[in-house]
Every structure is written in structure tokens, then in C-alpha cells.
C-alpha positions as MATLAB code, in Angstrom:
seq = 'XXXXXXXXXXXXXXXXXXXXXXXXXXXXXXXXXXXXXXXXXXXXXXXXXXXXXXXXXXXXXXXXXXXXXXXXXXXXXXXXXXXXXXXXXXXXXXXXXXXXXXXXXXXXXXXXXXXXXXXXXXXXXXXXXXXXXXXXXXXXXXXXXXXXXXXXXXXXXXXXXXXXXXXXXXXXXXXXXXXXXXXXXXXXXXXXXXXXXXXXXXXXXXXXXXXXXXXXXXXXXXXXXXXXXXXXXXXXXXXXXXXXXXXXXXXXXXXXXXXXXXXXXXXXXXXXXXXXXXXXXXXXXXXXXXXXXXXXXXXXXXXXXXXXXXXXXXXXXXXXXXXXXXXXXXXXXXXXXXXXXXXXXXXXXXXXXXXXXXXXXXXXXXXXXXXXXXXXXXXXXXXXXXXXXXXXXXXXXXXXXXXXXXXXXXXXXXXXXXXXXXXXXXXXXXXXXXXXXXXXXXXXXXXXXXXXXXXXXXXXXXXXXXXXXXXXXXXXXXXXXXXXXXXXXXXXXXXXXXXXXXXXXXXXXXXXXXXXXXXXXXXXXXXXXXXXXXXXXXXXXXXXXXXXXXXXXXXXXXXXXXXXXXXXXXXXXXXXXXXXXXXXX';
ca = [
      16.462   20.214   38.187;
      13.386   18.353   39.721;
      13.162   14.708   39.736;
      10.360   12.602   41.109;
       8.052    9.830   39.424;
       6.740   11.823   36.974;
      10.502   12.433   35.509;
      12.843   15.483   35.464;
      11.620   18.628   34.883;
      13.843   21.784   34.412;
      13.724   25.357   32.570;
      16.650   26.393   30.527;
      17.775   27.560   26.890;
      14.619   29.335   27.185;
      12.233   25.836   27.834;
      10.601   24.856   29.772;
      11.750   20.796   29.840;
      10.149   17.996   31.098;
      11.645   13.960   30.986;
      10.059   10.735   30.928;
       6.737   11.913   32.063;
       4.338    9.199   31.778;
       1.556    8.302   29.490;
      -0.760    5.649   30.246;
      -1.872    3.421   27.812;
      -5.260    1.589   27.453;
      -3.520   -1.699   28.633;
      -2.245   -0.177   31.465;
       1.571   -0.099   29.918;
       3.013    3.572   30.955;
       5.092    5.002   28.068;
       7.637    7.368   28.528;
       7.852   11.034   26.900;
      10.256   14.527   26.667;
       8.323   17.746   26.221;
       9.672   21.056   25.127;
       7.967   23.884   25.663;
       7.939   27.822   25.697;
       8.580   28.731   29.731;
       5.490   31.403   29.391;
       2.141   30.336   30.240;
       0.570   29.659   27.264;
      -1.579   27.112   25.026;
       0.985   25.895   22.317;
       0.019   23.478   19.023;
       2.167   20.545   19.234;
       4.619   18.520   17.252;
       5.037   14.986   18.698;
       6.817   11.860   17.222;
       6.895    8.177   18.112;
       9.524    5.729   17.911;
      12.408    3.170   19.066;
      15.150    5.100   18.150;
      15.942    6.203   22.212;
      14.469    9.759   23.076;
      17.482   10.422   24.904;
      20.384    9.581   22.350;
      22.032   12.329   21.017;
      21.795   12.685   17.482;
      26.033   13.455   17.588;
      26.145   10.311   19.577;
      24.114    7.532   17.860;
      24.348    8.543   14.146;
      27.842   10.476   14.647;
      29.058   10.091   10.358;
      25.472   11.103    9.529;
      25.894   14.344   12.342;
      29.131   15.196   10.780;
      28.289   14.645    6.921;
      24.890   17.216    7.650;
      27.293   19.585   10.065;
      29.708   19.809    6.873;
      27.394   20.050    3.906;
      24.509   22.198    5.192;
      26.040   24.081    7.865;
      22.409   25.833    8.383;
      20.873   22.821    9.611;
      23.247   23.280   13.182;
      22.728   26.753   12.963;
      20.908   28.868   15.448;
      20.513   25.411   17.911;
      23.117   24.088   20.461;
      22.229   20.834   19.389;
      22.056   19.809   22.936;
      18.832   18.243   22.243;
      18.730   17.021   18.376;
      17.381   13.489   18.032;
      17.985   11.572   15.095;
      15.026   11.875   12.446;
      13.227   14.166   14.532;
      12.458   17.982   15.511;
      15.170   19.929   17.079;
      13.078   21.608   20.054;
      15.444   24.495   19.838;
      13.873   25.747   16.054;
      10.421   25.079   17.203;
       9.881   26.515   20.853;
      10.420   30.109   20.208;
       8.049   30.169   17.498;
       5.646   29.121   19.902;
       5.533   25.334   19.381;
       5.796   22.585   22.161;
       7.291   19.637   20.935;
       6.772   16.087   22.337;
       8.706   13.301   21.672;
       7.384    9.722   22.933;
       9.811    6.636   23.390;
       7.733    3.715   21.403;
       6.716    0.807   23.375;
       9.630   -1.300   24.018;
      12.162    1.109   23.324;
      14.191    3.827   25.535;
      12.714    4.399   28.416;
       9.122    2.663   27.478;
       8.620   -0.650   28.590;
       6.307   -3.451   27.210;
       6.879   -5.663   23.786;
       8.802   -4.107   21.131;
       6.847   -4.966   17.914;
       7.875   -2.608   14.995;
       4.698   -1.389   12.792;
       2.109   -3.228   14.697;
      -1.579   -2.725   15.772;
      -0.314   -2.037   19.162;
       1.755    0.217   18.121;
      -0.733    2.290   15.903;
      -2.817    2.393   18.392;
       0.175    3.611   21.438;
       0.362    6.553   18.686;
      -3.570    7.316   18.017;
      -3.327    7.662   21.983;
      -0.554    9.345   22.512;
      -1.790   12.111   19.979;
      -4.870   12.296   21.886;
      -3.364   12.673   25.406;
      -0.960   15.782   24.123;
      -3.822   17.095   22.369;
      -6.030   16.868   26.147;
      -2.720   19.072   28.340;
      -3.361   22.253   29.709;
      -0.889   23.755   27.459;
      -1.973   22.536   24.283;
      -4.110   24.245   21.784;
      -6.145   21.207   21.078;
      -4.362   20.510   17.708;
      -1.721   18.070   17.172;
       0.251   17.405   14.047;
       3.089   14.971   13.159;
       6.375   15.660   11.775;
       9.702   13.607   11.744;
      11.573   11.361    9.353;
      11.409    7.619    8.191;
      10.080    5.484   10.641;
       8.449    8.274   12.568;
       7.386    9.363    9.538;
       5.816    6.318    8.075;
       3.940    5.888   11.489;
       2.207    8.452   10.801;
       0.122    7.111    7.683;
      -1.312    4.024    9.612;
      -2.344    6.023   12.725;
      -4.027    9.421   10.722;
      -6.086    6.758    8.908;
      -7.635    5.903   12.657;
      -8.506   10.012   12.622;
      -7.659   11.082   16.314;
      -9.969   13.603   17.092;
      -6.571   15.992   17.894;
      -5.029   15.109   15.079;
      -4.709   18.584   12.655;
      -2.201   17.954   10.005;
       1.036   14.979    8.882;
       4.478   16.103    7.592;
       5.291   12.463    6.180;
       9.370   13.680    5.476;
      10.502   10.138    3.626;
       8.368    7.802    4.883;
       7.279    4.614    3.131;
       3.624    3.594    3.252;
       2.566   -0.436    2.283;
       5.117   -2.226    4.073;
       5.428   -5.055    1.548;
       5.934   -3.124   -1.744;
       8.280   -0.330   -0.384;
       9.767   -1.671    2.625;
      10.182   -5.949    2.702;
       9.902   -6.975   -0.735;
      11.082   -4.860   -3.498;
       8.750   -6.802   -6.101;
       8.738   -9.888   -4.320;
      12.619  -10.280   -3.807;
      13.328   -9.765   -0.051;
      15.534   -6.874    1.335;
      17.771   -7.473    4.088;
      17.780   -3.913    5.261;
      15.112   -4.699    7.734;
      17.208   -7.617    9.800;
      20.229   -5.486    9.761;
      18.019   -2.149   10.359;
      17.347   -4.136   13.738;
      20.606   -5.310   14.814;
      21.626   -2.031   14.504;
      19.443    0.745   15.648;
      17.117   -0.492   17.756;
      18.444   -3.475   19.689;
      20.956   -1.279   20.645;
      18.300    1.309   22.316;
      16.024   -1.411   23.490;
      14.430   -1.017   27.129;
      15.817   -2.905   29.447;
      19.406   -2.629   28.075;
      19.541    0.088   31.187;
      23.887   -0.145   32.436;
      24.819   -2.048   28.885;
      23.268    1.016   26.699;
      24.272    4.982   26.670;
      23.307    7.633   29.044;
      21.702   11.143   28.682;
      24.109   14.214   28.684;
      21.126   15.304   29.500;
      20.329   14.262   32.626;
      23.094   11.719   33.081;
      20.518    8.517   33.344;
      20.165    5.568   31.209;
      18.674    5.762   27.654;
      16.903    2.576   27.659;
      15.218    2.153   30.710;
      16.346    1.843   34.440;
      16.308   -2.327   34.568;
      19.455   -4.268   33.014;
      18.125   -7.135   31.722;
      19.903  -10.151   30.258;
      20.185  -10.848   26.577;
      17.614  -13.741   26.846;
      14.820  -11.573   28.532;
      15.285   -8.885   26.077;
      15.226  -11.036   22.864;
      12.020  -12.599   24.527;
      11.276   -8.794   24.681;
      11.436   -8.363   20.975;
       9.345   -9.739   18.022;
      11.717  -11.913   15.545;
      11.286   -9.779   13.351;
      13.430  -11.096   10.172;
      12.076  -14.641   10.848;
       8.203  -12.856   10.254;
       9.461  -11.392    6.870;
      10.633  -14.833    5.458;
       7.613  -16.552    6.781;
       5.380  -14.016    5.242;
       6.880  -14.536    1.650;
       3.670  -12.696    0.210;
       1.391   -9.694    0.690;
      -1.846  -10.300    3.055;
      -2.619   -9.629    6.190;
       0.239   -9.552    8.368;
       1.622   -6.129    5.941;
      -1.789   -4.805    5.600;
      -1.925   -3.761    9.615;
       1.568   -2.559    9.293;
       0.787   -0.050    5.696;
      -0.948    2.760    5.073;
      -5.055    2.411    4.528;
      -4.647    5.348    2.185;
      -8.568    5.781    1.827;
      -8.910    6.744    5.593;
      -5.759    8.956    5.579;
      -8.181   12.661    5.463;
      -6.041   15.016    7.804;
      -4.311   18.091    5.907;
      -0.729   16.332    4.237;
       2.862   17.326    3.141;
       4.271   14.272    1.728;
       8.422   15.208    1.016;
      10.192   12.673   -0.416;
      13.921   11.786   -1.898;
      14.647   10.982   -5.285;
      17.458    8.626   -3.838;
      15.408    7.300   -1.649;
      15.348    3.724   -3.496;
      14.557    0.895   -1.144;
      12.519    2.421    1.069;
      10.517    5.796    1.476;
      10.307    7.340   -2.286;
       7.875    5.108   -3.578;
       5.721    5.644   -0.649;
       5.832    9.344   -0.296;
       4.391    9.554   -4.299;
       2.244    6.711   -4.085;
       0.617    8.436   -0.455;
       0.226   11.618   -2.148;
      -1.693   10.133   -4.965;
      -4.114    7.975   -3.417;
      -4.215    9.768   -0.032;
      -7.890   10.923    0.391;
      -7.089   13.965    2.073;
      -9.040   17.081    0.320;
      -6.123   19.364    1.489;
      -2.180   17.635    0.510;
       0.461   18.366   -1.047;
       4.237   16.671   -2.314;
       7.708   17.467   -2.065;
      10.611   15.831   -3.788;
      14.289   16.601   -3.023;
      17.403   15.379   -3.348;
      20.498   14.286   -1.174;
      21.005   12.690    2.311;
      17.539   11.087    3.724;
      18.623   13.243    7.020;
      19.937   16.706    6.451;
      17.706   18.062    4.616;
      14.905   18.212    7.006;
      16.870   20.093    9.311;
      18.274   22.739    7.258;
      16.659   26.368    6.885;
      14.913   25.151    3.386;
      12.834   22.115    4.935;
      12.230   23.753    8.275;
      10.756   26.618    6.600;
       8.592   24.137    4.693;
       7.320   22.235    7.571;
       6.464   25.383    9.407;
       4.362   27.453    6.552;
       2.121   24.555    6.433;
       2.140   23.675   10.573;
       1.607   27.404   10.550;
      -1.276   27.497    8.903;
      -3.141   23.917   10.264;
      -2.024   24.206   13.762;
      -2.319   27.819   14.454;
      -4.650   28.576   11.831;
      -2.110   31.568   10.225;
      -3.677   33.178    7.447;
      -0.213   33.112    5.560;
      -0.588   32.173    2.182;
      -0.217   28.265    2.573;
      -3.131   27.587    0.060;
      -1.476   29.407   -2.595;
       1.415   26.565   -2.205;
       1.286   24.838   -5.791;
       0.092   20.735   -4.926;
       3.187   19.450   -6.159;
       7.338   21.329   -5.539;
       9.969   19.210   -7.441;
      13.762   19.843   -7.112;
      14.571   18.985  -10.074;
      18.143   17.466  -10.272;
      21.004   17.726  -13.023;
      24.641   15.968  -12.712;
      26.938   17.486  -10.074;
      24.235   17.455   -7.211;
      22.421   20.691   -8.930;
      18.640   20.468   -8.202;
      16.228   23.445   -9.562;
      12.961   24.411   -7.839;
      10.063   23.950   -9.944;
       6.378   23.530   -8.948;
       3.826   21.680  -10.808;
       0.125   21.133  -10.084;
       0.014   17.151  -10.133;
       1.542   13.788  -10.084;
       2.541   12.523  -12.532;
       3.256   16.005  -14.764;
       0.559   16.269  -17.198;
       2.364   17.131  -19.648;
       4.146   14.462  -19.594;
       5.241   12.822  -23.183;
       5.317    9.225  -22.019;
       7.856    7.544  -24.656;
       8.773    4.037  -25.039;
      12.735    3.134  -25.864;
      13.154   -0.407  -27.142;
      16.036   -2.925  -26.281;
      17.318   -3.709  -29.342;
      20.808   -5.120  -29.720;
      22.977   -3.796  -26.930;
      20.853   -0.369  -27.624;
      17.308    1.532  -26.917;
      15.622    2.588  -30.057;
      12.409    4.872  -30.068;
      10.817    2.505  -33.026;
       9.802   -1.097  -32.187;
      12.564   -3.132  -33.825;
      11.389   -4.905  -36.786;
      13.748   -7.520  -37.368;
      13.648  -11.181  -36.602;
      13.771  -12.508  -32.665;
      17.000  -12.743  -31.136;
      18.188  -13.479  -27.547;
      20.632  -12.273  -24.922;
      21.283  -14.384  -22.178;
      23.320  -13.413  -18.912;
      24.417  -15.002  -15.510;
      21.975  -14.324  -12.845;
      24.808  -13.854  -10.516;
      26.675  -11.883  -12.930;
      26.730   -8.042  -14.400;
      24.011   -8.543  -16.594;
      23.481   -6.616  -19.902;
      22.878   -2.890  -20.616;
      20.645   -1.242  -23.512;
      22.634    2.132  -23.910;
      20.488    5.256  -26.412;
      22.635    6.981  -28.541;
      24.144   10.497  -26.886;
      21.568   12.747  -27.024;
      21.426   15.842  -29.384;
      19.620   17.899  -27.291;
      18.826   18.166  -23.396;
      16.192   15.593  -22.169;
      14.128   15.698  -18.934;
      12.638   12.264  -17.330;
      10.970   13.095  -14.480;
       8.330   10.681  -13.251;
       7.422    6.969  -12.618;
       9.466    4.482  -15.158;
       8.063    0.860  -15.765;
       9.436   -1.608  -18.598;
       7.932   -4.578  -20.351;
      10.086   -8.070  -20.794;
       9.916  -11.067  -22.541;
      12.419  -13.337  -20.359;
      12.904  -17.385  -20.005;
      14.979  -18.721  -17.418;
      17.277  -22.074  -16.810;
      14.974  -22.712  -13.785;
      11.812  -22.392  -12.191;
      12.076  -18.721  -11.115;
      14.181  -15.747  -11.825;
      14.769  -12.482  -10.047;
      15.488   -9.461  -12.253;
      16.718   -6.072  -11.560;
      16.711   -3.036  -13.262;
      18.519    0.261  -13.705;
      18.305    3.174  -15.091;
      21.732    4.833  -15.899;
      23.161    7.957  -17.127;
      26.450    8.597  -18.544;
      28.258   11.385  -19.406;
      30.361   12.240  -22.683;
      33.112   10.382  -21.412;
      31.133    7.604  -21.194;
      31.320    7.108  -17.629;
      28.289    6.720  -15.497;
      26.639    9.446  -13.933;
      25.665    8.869  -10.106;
      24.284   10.836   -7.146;
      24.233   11.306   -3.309;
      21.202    8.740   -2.389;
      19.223    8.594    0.293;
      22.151    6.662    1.975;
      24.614    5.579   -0.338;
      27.048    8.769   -2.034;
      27.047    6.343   -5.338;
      23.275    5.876   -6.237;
      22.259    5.561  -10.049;
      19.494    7.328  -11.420;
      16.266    4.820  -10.670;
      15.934    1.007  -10.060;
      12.935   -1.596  -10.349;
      12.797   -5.029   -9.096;
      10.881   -8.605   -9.959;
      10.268  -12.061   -8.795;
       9.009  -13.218  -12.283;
       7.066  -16.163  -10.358;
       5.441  -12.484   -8.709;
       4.224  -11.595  -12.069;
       1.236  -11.478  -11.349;
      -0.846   -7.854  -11.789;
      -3.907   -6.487   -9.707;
      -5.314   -4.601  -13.329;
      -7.754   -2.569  -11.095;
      -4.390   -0.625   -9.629;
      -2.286   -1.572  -12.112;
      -1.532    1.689  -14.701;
       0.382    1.831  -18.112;
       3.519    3.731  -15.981;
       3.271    1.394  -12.744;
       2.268   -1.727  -12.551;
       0.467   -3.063   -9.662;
       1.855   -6.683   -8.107;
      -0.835   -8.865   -6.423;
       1.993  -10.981   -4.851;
      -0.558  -12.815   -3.522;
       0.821  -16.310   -4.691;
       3.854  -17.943   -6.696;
       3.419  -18.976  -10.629;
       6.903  -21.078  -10.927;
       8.235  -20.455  -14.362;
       8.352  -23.659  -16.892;
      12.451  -23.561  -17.596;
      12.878  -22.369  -20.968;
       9.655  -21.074  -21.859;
       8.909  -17.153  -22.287;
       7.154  -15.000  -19.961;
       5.725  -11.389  -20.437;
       7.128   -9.514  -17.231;
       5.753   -6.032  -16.732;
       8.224   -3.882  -13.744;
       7.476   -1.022  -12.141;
      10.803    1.616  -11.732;
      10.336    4.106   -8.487;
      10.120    7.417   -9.710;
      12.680    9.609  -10.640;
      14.325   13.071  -11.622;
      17.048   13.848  -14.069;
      17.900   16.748  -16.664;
      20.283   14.753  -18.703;
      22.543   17.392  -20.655;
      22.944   16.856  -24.559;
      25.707   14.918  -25.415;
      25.014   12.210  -22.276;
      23.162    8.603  -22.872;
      21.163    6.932  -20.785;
      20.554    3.282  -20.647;
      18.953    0.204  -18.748;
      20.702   -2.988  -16.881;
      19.063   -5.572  -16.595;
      20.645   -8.121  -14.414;
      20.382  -10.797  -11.607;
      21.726   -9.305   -8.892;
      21.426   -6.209   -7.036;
      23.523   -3.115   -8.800;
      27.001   -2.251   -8.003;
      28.728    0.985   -8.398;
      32.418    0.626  -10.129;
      34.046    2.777   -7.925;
      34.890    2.448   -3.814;
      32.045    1.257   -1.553;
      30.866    3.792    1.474;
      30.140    4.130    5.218;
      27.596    5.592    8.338;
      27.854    4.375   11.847;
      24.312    2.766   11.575;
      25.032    0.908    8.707;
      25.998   -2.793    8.854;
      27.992   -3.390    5.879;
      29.995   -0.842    3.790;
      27.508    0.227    0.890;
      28.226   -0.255   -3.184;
      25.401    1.564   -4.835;
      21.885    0.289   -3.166;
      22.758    1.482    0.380;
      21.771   -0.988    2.894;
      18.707   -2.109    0.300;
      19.980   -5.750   -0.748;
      18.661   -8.868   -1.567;
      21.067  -11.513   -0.937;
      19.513  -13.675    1.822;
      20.077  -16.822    0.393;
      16.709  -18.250    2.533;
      14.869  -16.080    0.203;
      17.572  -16.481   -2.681;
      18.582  -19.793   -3.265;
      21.427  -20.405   -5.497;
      19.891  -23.519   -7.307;
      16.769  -21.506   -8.547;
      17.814  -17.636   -8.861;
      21.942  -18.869   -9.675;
      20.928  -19.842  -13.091;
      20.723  -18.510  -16.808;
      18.257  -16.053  -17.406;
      17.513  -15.024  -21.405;
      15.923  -11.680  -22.670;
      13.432  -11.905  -25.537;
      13.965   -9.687  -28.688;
      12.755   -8.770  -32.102;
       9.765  -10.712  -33.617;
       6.397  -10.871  -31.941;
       8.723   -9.379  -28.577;
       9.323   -6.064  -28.298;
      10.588   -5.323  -24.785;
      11.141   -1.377  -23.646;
      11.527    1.055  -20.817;
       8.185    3.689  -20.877;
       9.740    7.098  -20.033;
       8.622   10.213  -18.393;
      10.121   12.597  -20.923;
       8.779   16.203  -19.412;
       8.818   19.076  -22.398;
       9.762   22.744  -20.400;
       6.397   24.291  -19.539;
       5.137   26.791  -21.774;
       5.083   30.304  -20.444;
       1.593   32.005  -20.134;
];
């Protein structure tokens, strides 16, 4: 092992390894970056990632109950690797370096072993990446084509900084990575999430340059994660920006998320865009809505199912990522264009997902049915009857629309949205919604999310003083919120409330129901709450996506009554993506 300014540098496991070799910024801040690369001479594509997540944290260390849940379920994905070198969210160097890949991974600025202001989703940022991409793609032992590949927030990175088009740049694997930081990240329509303040406190103050004798150490090379300085609490948080503060102050879209989101026009580099199906709260909504509108000539979409981690690493998405890295970065002639645009897992109860590929989003084939609240039911005819009214507790359970069991299999597969006619006891009201499924038995049917073991099938969110649509983006199966301003509601009197539902996938067997909550409060599964090591608070259905800040939820406006209009000239429903089986040619 060699160590001088430049950072350690050693050869084993068949590597060639290099640490904390520096890369200058145009500001004169030096960022700090591993490489992993073959040990013969060579000129090698490369995979790099950016982020605060502390190069050299071991994945086993840092995220052990995620480690252990992915080491027990999908034994493949710590196959073949001695794991000495997996990083959370990002590429094990030990499946990419034999097949002739060099993989760099770059502390973000502020983080690890990279000095300077830590300011999550920023210009500066953006820009750190654009130039980091361009100074791996300038090496000796580079090919001259980058690409990007890595999960959640080095995944969602890489929207903002391939619409600045570095010259290296060949080709994005976005694996669940959210794109307009308002609508899928800080506000899930309007309402704030508090995943973001804990998200902080959690896994990134704990990495944070300067933390240096307080924070872990490399197995590696036995030398601080984050930096060689110790600095005091004080002159790190001055380190930091406030970051929850910024989201309450910027109650509404504009310019401080437009820097941090995707400018989806821009984005024309060669794209895989995988995303979860559990992923509500965060990266599902993006991964769809970046695939549709991304202007890229060449991109396709994946949607799976299960943890937000494993999957990535297992032989399935490696595979994946490499067929089309193959083919951009070393220009392998091996059948990537023949990939169908669009590969769906498509999930049944009991974790069973079915691969199916399709050649758009949304399915054209789609049969796009409305089911009408009626009662304490959905009916597929608009009720005729006179109006009626069902009125909850915001803070309570709510009320569900259950359809009768079904007499045949049904597939819903696609975006949801529903139309509602509500009032409220004050001057604002926050609804949620959920989609359900339940079995014979009557008992609901829920799946391993994104984070949470006990997700149901797809949720949707709405300020109703956000009401407001944009009818230029706005479509019949997802609305489009301007949340550009607050309409307070006159208490009492009725409002037409259109909601967008993330997408979804189920194959609901014959003889199950589905049905739609519509409450005050953020769901809760019946059953015991769950656990990871980088999660605050044990999770009850959403994960660590809540909205129960009570800055952004007071209890004297969103505590009230709110009342659901039905029958006469309201006829509130849920649109549905019912998919018929494709016909055989």
C-alpha cells in the first residue's frame, strides 16, 4: 500500500485501487474519489457515482438490517464479490472490473472525505457532478465515455446533471430515482413529508466531513470516513444547509425546486429508467414520469418490485445494467436495441411478479374504467340517486369504497387518479388516498415496499387549498398541480378535487375486492410496525414517507371534519388502469 497526497493506492482482488485521489473543482474546492480498475493497462468505460453517503462506509456497516435482509432474500446479490468494497446504493467494483469496467465513486461536496458546504440537490452540486464526469472521462485509462449508474440519491443526481450534456457523458441508469423535487420528493401534493429532515439526521450528518475521530473508519485502509479534521458540532452545522427549515419556507413549487429537479427537455443521453412499484414517497413517480417526458431518442423503463436496495445488486438487475452499459459504453453490438421500450414485473399477492414487456407507457391497450363511490361501495355506473354525504375525522381512519369480489381475474396496471367533491369544517383539508386489495377472507392484501414490508397497493395525496391544475400537463389519468399558490377553502362549501395516484401493478385474483380510503391522515397498516438501521422511527405502512409535521399540519385547520360529496350533480370515482391480456399474434 502507497500513501502520499494523492491518497492510497494498492493492487489486490485483481484491482488495481486507488483512495481519495483528488479532483479539483472550478472553485478551487478538491473533492475526494475511489477508483477501481482492471490492474492491466488498458482504456476502460467508466461507471462513476456522486454522493454524501461516505465512500468509505461499508455497506454491512452503515445499512447493516438492509445488508442482512438482501444477504437473506437474494443470496445472488453477495455472490461472486467479497463484499469488501460494497457501498450502499452503489456499484460493487468487484461485478464490474473483470468485465472490463473501472468504476469511480466520488464523495459529494461536504460529505466523506470532500470538504466544502454540504448542500443536498443544489446548483453547486450539479455542477461538482457535470465536472466530475468530465475529469474521469479526460484519464489515461478511460475510453472517453462515461455513464451513471447507482440508486436513489445517486440516482436522481443524475437527471439534473445529463440535462447540462457533459461532453463524456454516454448513457444514465436512473435505478429509483425521483426527478422534480417538489412533486415526488417534499410535497406529496402539497402536504409536506418529513422523510427529508429525518433522511438528514440520519444518513448524512452522520457521514458529514469534518466528523473525522467522532465518525467510522475504513476497513479499508483503517482512516477516517469523513474527513481527517474533527470539527465541533457548531462548525459542522454551520457546514450544512438547514435543510428542513428550506422545505417549510418554500411551502410551494418555484424556483428554489426547479434547480434541484429534473429539466426533462434537456435530459438527451441514452436512458434506463428502473423503478419500484413500492416505491411510494419518493422515486416511482419519478422514474415513469422521466421516462415519459425524457427527450432522449434512445430510453427505456423498468418496473420491479421489492426492497428499493437488493434488487440492483442481484444477478437480474446487474445483468440489466450491463446489456445496456454494454452496448453505450463499449459500443457491443449485442442486441440491446431489440430490448422492448418498456419491461414490467408484473406483481400478484404473495410477492409473485411476472416478466412482461410492453412497448409504451401507459399500456395502450389500456381500458381506462371509472368505479364510483357510492355508499360504502365502487360501482362501474354513475350512481343515480339523490346526493348524500359521508363525513369522517381528519385525524381519524377515514372511510373506504370496497367493489364487490370480483368474478373473474382483473389487472390494473398503470397511473390511478380520482375525482372528489369534498367540503371541510375549516379553511383547508388534506386528503389521502389508497388503493387496497383484499383477499377472500376479507383481509387486506399488502406487499414488500420500497422500505416498509407492509405497503398497500398505491396511494395519492392533496392539499385541497393545492387544487389548483396546470391543464397544459395536466391528463385525464394524472393530474398536473401548479402549487404555485394557496386557494383557502370557504368552510362548508364544496370543492371539485381532482388527485393523482402514483402508478401501480397488481393481478388481483377472482374472488378478491379492491377498494379506496379516503382519509385525513397518512395510512396505517393493522398489523405490527417495522425496522432498518437508517430509519428514524419504526414504519406502519408509508415507510419513512409521513406527513405529520405539525408546522406544516396544524391541528386547528387539517384536525377538523372533512365531508365527501355523493349522488346528485356529484359523482366522485377512482379512473383505473384495467389492462386486458395481450392478444397473441
Amino acid at each position: 500500500m502507497d500513501k502520499g497526497d494523492a491518497g492510497v493506492r494498492l493492487t489486490q482482488d485483481n484491482m488495481l485501487i486507488e483512495i481519495d485521489v483528488p479532483i479539483a473543482m472550478d472553485d478551487g474546492v478538491v473533492l475526494r474519489a475511489d477508483i477501481f480498475r482492471p490492474v492491466e493497462a488498458g482504456n476502460y468505460p467508466v461507471i462513476i457515482s456522486y454522493g454524501p453517503y461516505g465512500k468509505g462506509l461499508p455497506f454491512q456497516t452503515g445499512y447493516k438490517t438492509a445488508w442482512d435482509i438482501m444477504a437473506c432474500e437474494h443470496p445472488d446479490a453477495v455472490a461472486g464479490t467479497s463484499s469488501k468494497y460494497a457501498n450502499w446504493e452503489v456499484v460493487d467494483p468487484e461485478k464490474w472490473v473483470p468485465d472490463g469496467y473501472a468504476v469511480v465513486r466520488v464523495d459529494s461536496r461536504g460529505a466523506g472525505r470532500s470538504p466544502g458546504y454540504l448542500d443536498h440537490h443544489s446548483r453547486r452540486e450539479t455542477q461538482d457532478f457535470y465536472d466530475c464526469i468530465e475529469w474521469a472521462g479526460a484519464q489515461p485509462w478511460s475510453n472517453g465515455k462515461v455513464g451513471l449508474n447507482g440508486i436513489s440519491y445517486y440516482a436522481t443526481n443524475q437527471w439534473r446533471v445529463a440535462g447540462l450534456a457533459p461532453p463524456h457523458l454516454a448513457a444514465i441508469c436512473v435505478w429509483e430515482g425521483y426527478a422534480d423535487r417538489y412533486r415526488d420528493a417534499t410535497h406529496h401534493g402539497g402536504i409536506a413529508c418529513t422523510f427529508q429532515k429525518n433522511w438528514q439526521e440520519m444518513q448524512v450528518k452522520s457521514v458529514q466531513h469534518g466528523r473525522g475521530d467522532n465518525g467510522p473508519r475504513s476497513p479499508l485502509t483503517g482512516d477516517t470516513v469523513c474527513g481527517p479534521s474533527t470539527l465541533s458540532e457548531q462548525e459542522m452545522e454551520h457546514n450544512r444547509s438547514k435543510l428542513w427549515p428550506e422545505i417549510i419556507d418554500n411551502a410551494f413549487d418555484g424556483d428554489f425546486y426547479r434547480v434541484r429537479s429534473a429539466d426533462w427537455a434537456k435530459v438527451k443521453v441514452p436512458l434506463l429508467s428502473c423503478g419500484n412499484w413500492g416505491g411510494q414517497g419518493l422515486h416511482l413517480r419519478g422514474n415513469i414520469e422521466g421516462f415519459v417526458h425524457a427527450a432522449s431518442e434512445q430510453k427505456w423503463l423498468e418496473m420491479h418490485g421489492g426492497s428499493h436496495w437488493a434488487l440492483f445488486y442481484t444477478d437480474y438487475g446487474v445483468d440489466l445494467q450491463k446489456r445496456f452499459f454494454d452496448r453505450f459504453l463499449k459500443g457491443k453490438q449485442n442486441g440491446w436495441e431489440k430490448q422492448p421500450p418498456v419491461q414490467l414485473q408484473i406483481r400478484y399477492p404473495g410477492e409473485k411478479f411476472v416478466l412482461r414487456h410492453e412497448g409504451e407507457w401507459p399500456i395502450a391497450r389500456t381500458n381506462w374504467s371509472r368505479a364510483y363511490l357510492y355508499g360504502e361501495t365502487l360501482v362501474a355506473e354513475a350512481p343515480q340517486g339523490g346526493a348524500a354525504q359521508v363525513t369522517f375525522d381528519a385525524t381519524g381512519e377515514g372511510v373506504t369504497f370496497r367493489a364487490p369480489p370480483l368474478k373473474e381475474s382483473l389487472e390494473i396496471t398503470g397511473p390511478l387518479a380520482a375525482k372528489l367533491y369534498v367540503s371541510s369544517s375549516t379553511v383547508d383539508a388534506d386528503v389521502f388516498l389508497i388503493f387496497r386489495v383484499f383477499d377472500r377472507a376479507g383481509d387486506e392484501v399488502v406487499f414488500q415496499g420500497a422500505l416498509d414490508p407492509h405497503t398497500p397497493v398505491a396511494q395519492g395525496w392533496l392539499r385541497a387549498s393545492h387544487r389548483e391544475l396546470d391543464p397544459v400537463r395536466s391528463l385525464p389519468y394524472r393530474p398536473w398541480h401548479a402549487h404555485a399558490s394557496a386557494q383557502p377553502l370557504v368552510p362548508g362549501d364544496i370543492y371539485e378535487l381532482d388527485i393523482e395516484i402514483w402508478p401501480t401493478s397488481i393481478v388481483i385474483p377472482a374472488g378478491y375486492s379492491y377498494g379506496l380510503t379516503v382519509r385525513g391522515t397518512d395510512y396505517e397498516y393493522a398489523g405490527p410496525a417495522a425496522t432498518l438501521s437508517n430509519m428514524k422511527n419504526p414504519m406502519k405502512g408509508c415507510g419513512p414517507f409521513v406527513h405529520d409535521d405539525p408546522e406544516d399540519r396544524p391541528s386547528d385547520i387539517f384536525g377538523g371534519k372533512t365531508t365527501l360529496h355523493i349522488g346528485g350533480r356529484h359523482a366522485p370515482y377512482v379512473l383505473l388502469p384495467i389492462v386486458p391480456p395481450k392478444q397473441e399474434s
